[in-house]
Amino acid sequence: MSEKIAISVDDLTVAYNYKPVLWDIDLSIPEGVLMAIVGPNGAGKSTLIKSILDIIKPIAGSVKIFGKPYKKQHEHVAYVPQKGSVDWDFPTTALDVVMMGTYGSLGWIKRPGQKQKKAALEALEKVGMLEFKSRQISQLSGGQQQRIFLARALVQNSSIYLMDEPFQGVDATTEKAIINILKELRKAGKTVIVVHHDLQTVPEYFDWVTFLNVKKIATGPVKDIFNDDNLTKTYGINYKVSIQQ
Amino acid sequence: MSLEEYFSLVFSDYTLRTITLGTAVLGAICGMLGSFAVLRKQSLLGDAISHAALPGIAIAFLISGAKNSNTLLIGALISGLIGTFWIRGIVKKTHLKSDTALGLILSLFFGFGMLLLTFIQKMPNANQAGLDKYLFGQAATLVESDVWLMCIITGISLIVLLTFWKEFKILLFDIDYTKSLGFNTRFLDILITSFIVVAIVIGLQTVGVVLMSAMLLAPAAAARQWTNSLGTMIFLAAIFGAFSGVLGTAVSASSNNLSTGPVIVLIAAAFVVLSFIFSPGRGLLFREIRYWKNRNDLQLHKTLAFMFNIAKNHEDISHPHAVKILNNFQGYTKRSLKKLENREYITVSGSMWSLTKKGYKKATNLYNQQEETDD
Ligand SMILES: Nc1ncnc2c1ncn2[C@@H]1O[C@H](COP(=O)(O)OP(=O)(O)O)[C@@H](O)[C@H]1O
Ligand SMILES: [Mg+2]
């Protein structure tokens, strides 16, 4: 792991309608980690991701990607939104959605061509969805839709991946497939940040973790900080018991 | 005039031709741009914009003192745009949901517009009569220059649509992701909303404030039922819109007392109803048929699986068995036996049945599939 900082968040405060949902967050994410963001529902995990991506404007603080503002760095960052954030009844096919991953590097007006199509097909293959390429997206299962979103991000071929609950509603097989891809990304030196809900699998899947509940509770290597103390601080109840059942 | 007379006159009669062309082009542009409103679930937006245009018409009349339709439409455009940007502002700056903001602006502007109209009607000015045509539209007042304007605007929006096709598509599907890729979604949003405002304004004279949003939504909602491709949907919506325009004009021209705008909207609504019932993929009728077919298939497959379980214990899979064995099995009826025979899965002779090779293969496949899905 290099010492370079992929994402640095400084004094970030975000509010919806005056209600603060992120409070004074400081965060330095080293390049090359596979990091989980954990915290209860409504903790502001999605909001943190969206603030890093410059989708939501903070009321205070700043975010830097490799030392520069997001605006200048967007081609280095790929995003997997929460699956429920889009209408899957939209009239389009799986391949079409994955092709959208190439739009950023194409820029304005230019249309995707053979090269982009090839990249999209490769990404579909990687997530095991090639045979569904012409399938209408509403006809895909939840796990398949999640794979499509992952493939769309893979096409971007970025250095940083931000994923919002990529394991939500997927079966065990898909979860294995996805985590293998994430580990591969890390092996290739990418920085991967994942909003994660299943606390049991954190030590197995991730090497870095951030505890979040409006404020940042802790951030660091899983082996150092993934403990009952931080879990309790984040979730507000004694998590030792819950984890063991 | 009868419908036949209408269609024989439409190419030779100047007025009829102008109105027909106008309503057709208007229907097309409304269908095209309405697709965006439908896919973004902004069905109230059109309503709010068209109602917000009304005070602009009244104010333009008060200022200019004349009923020149272009002047009035510029007034409509300005107040429509003001309404739209107020809606955006309200949603951004307050706790209100966008539905609430839309409803608020709609009633505020419409109420103000109606107030002004009443005031104008009481003015001692011979000119005022007919301003209320903007409420329900009056296609008969369309002149050639109006149609030209519609054509030019349709042409421009088509060019913009094709130029920013990829950007519009991704914006419609996933706006957050679009932002993350570095696209200026505000620009795209304003672009598309402005075109919707313009389309509404040029339609006010024909369809009127009250029914305008139906003109925008109906062709698009109907088109969505027939296709799973965005391009085809927008194309179909334009076609449906144009057809509604032409048919509506024909029907109202052939029965003197019907005003054109409402007839056009009714025909567009008929497209929606027919599409929701009869479209192959998503229509209610076919869904129902598919449901029954699946149910029947399932029944047959259950019977076949039961037979397979009996037959597989014999060396010869086609060894005959008594029909009586099946009596304990609920899925079995005389009819399902007949159906299985028709599909050549079994043969029946007298009171005995036996599985065919084809039936055996089918049943094995069923088992494999089941194991896969159980996995
Ligand atoms: N668009 C929004 N408008 C108002 N409040 C919001 C919005 N999005 C999220 N919130 C609120 O902000 C808080 C944090 O939400 P979120 O970041 O989605 O949490 P998480 O992803 O950790 O579950 C929640 O209380 C949620 O209700
Ligand atoms: Mg979330």
Short mmCIF file of N, CA, C and O and ligand atoms in Angstrom, two decimals, chain A residues 16-17 19-22 39-48 50 56 82 164-165 195 197 212, ligand 1:
data_model
loop_
_atom_site.label_atom_id
_atom_site.label_comp_id
_atom_site.label_asym_id
_atom_site.label_seq_id
_atom_site.Cartn_x
_atom_site.Cartn_y
_atom_site.Cartn_z
N TYR A 16 -29.64 18.63 4.91
CA TYR A 16 -30.84 18.75 4.07
C TYR A 16 -31.82 19.60 4.86
O TYR A 16 -32.14 19.26 6.00
N ASN A 17 -32.31 20.65 4.25
CA ASN A 17 -33.29 21.50 4.96
C ASN A 17 -32.83 21.85 6.37
O ASN A 17 -33.57 21.65 7.32
N LYS A 19 -31.28 20.45 8.50
CA LYS A 19 -30.99 19.37 9.44
C LYS A 19 -29.65 18.74 9.04
O LYS A 19 -29.54 18.16 7.96
N PRO A 20 -28.63 18.88 9.92
CA PRO A 20 -27.33 18.34 9.52
C PRO A 20 -27.36 16.81 9.49
O PRO A 20 -27.85 16.18 10.42
N VAL A 21 -26.87 16.22 8.40
CA VAL A 21 -26.81 14.76 8.33
C VAL A 21 -25.36 14.28 8.35
O VAL A 21 -25.09 13.12 8.64
N LEU A 22 -24.44 15.17 8.03
CA LEU A 22 -23.01 14.87 8.22
C LEU A 22 -22.43 16.04 8.98
O LEU A 22 -22.65 17.20 8.63
N GLY A 39 -22.54 1.92 9.27
CA GLY A 39 -23.31 2.81 10.15
C GLY A 39 -24.77 2.48 9.99
O GLY A 39 -25.18 1.88 8.99
N PRO A 40 -25.60 2.85 10.97
CA PRO A 40 -27.02 2.51 10.91
C PRO A 40 -27.74 3.23 9.77
O PRO A 40 -27.17 4.13 9.15
N ASN A 41 -28.98 2.85 9.51
CA ASN A 41 -29.78 3.54 8.49
C ASN A 41 -29.90 5.02 8.82
O ASN A 41 -30.12 5.36 9.97
N GLY A 42 -29.74 5.84 7.81
CA GLY A 42 -29.87 7.28 8.04
C GLY A 42 -28.62 7.91 8.63
O GLY A 42 -28.64 9.07 9.02
N ALA A 43 -27.54 7.14 8.70
CA ALA A 43 -26.30 7.66 9.29
C ALA A 43 -25.62 8.68 8.39
O ALA A 43 -24.74 9.41 8.83
N GLY A 44 -26.02 8.71 7.12
CA GLY A 44 -25.41 9.65 6.19
C GLY A 44 -24.38 9.02 5.27
O GLY A 44 -23.59 9.72 4.64
N LYS A 45 -24.42 7.68 5.16
CA LYS A 45 -23.44 6.98 4.32
C LYS A 45 -23.59 7.38 2.85
O LYS A 45 -22.62 7.74 2.18
N SER A 46 -24.84 7.29 2.35
CA SER A 46 -25.08 7.68 0.95
C SER A 46 -24.73 9.14 0.74
O SER A 46 -24.18 9.52 -0.29
N THR A 47 -25.06 9.96 1.73
CA THR A 47 -24.79 11.39 1.62
C THR A 47 -23.29 11.65 1.53
O THR A 47 -22.85 12.50 0.75
N LEU A 48 -22.52 10.91 2.32
CA LEU A 48 -21.06 11.07 2.26
C LEU A 48 -20.55 10.75 0.86
O LEU A 48 -19.76 11.49 0.28
N LYS A 50 -22.20 10.78 -1.94
CA LYS A 50 -22.65 11.77 -2.91
C LYS A 50 -21.89 13.09 -2.74
O LYS A 50 -21.70 13.82 -3.72
N ILE A 56 -23.93 16.33 -4.13
CA ILE A 56 -24.55 17.19 -3.12
C ILE A 56 -23.54 18.24 -2.70
O ILE A 56 -22.36 17.94 -2.48
N GLN A 82 -27.01 3.43 -5.26
CA GLN A 82 -27.91 2.47 -4.65
C GLN A 82 -28.90 1.99 -5.71
O GLN A 82 -29.40 2.81 -6.49
N ASP A 164 -22.46 2.22 -3.43
CA ASP A 164 -23.47 2.35 -2.39
C ASP A 164 -24.29 1.06 -2.28
O ASP A 164 -25.13 0.78 -3.14
N GLU A 165 -24.01 0.30 -1.26
CA GLU A 165 -24.71 -0.96 -0.99
C GLU A 165 -24.80 -1.90 -2.20
O GLU A 165 -25.89 -2.28 -2.60
N VAL A 195 -20.26 1.10 0.74
CA VAL A 195 -21.21 1.19 1.85
C VAL A 195 -21.70 -0.23 2.11
O VAL A 195 -22.20 -0.91 1.22
N HIS A 197 -23.53 -3.27 4.81
CA HIS A 197 -24.47 -3.43 5.91
C HIS A 197 -24.21 -4.64 6.78
O HIS A 197 -24.55 -4.66 7.96
N LEU A 212 -19.46 5.45 10.68
CA LEU A 212 -20.10 6.74 10.48
C LEU A 212 -21.48 6.76 11.13
O LEU A 212 -22.26 5.82 10.98
N1 LIG C 1 -32.94 14.30 -0.50
C1 LIG C 1 -33.09 14.36 0.84
N2 LIG C 1 -33.85 15.32 1.41
C2 LIG C 1 -33.99 15.39 2.74
N3 LIG C 1 -33.44 14.53 3.60
C3 LIG C 1 -32.68 13.55 3.11
C4 LIG C 1 -32.47 13.40 1.70
N4 LIG C 1 -31.67 12.32 1.50
C5 LIG C 1 -31.41 11.83 2.72
N5 LIG C 1 -32.00 12.55 3.70
C6 LIG C 1 -31.89 12.30 5.14
O1 LIG C 1 -30.53 12.38 5.48
C7 LIG C 1 -30.19 11.37 6.40
C8 LIG C 1 -29.04 10.55 5.87
O2 LIG C 1 -29.46 9.84 4.72
P1 LIG C 1 -28.54 8.84 3.92
O3 LIG C 1 -27.27 9.51 3.58
O4 LIG C 1 -29.34 8.30 2.78
O5 LIG C 1 -28.28 7.70 5.00
P2 LIG C 1 -27.74 6.22 4.83
O6 LIG C 1 -27.30 6.05 3.42
O7 LIG C 1 -26.62 6.10 5.82
O8 LIG C 1 -28.86 5.31 5.20
C9 LIG C 1 -31.44 10.58 6.67
O9 LIG C 1 -31.99 11.05 7.88
C10 LIG C 1 -32.34 10.92 5.52
O10 LIG C 1 -33.68 10.89 5.94
#
